[in-house]
Amino acid sequence: MSPLVYSRIIGSSLIVLAYFVVLHVDVLSGAVVHLIGTLMSIPFFITTKSWDVVLMRTFLVFISISRFFT
C-alpha cells in the first residue's frame, strides 16, 4: 500500500475517534483530532479525484477551525 492509503486509513480512524472525543471528553480536543484526521485524508482523495469528498472534508476543516475561535 502507498503512504497515501495509510494516511487515509489513519485519518479516517482519527475522524471517528474525534466524534467520540467531542461527545465524551472535550470539544476543543475533539476538534483538534478531527482537524488532523481530515488533513491527513484529503491528499488521498485529491489524487483519486474524489472532488465531492475533498469539498466535504474541506468544509469540515473550516468547521473545526471555527471552534478554535469560539
Coordinates of C-alpha atoms in Angstrom, one line a residue:
M1 CA 0.0 0.0 0.0
S2 CA 1.1 3.5 -0.7
P3 CA 1.7 6.1 2.0
L4 CA -1.4 8.0 0.9
V5 CA -3.5 4.9 1.6
Y6 CA -2.0 4.6 5.1
S7 CA -2.6 8.3 5.6
R8 CA -6.3 7.9 4.6
I9 CA -6.8 5.0 6.9
I10 CA -5.2 6.7 9.8
G11 CA -7.0 10.0 9.0
S12 CA -10.4 8.3 8.7
S13 CA -9.8 6.5 12.0
L14 CA -8.9 9.8 13.7
I15 CA -12.2 11.4 12.4
V16 CA -14.2 8.6 14.0
L17 CA -12.1 9.0 17.2
A18 CA -12.7 12.7 17.1
Y19 CA -16.5 12.3 17.3
F20 CA -16.0 10.1 20.4
V21 CA -13.7 12.8 21.9
V22 CA -16.2 15.6 21.2
L23 CA -19.1 13.7 22.8
H24 CA -17.3 12.2 25.8
V25 CA -14.1 14.2 26.6
D26 CA -13.7 17.8 25.3
V27 CA -14.9 19.7 22.3
L28 CA -11.7 21.5 21.7
S29 CA -9.6 18.3 21.8
G30 CA -12.1 16.6 19.5
A31 CA -11.8 19.5 17.1
V32 CA -8.0 19.2 17.0
V33 CA -8.2 15.4 16.4
H34 CA -10.8 15.9 13.7
L35 CA -8.7 18.6 12.0
I36 CA -5.6 16.4 12.0
G37 CA -7.5 13.4 10.7
T38 CA -9.2 15.4 7.9
L39 CA -5.9 17.0 6.8
M40 CA -4.3 13.5 6.7
S41 CA -7.0 12.1 4.5
I42 CA -7.5 14.9 2.0
P43 CA -4.4 14.2 -0.2
F44 CA -5.6 10.7 -0.9
F45 CA -9.0 12.0 -2.2
I46 CA -7.3 14.6 -4.3
T47 CA -5.1 12.0 -6.0
T48 CA -8.2 9.8 -6.7
K49 CA -10.1 12.9 -7.9
S50 CA -12.9 12.4 -5.5
W51 CA -13.8 16.1 -5.5
D52 CA -17.0 15.7 -3.6
V53 CA -15.2 14.1 -0.7
V54 CA -12.4 16.8 -0.9
L55 CA -15.1 19.5 -0.8
M56 CA -16.9 17.9 2.2
R57 CA -13.7 17.4 4.2
T58 CA -12.6 20.9 3.5
F59 CA -15.9 22.2 4.7
L60 CA -15.5 20.2 7.9
V61 CA -12.0 21.6 8.4
F62 CA -13.4 25.1 8.4
I63 CA -16.0 24.0 11.0
S64 CA -13.2 22.5 13.2
I65 CA -11.1 25.7 12.8
S66 CA -14.1 27.9 13.7
R67 CA -14.2 26.1 17.0
F68 CA -10.8 27.4 17.9
F69 CA -12.1 31.0 17.8
T70 CA -15.2 30.5 19.9

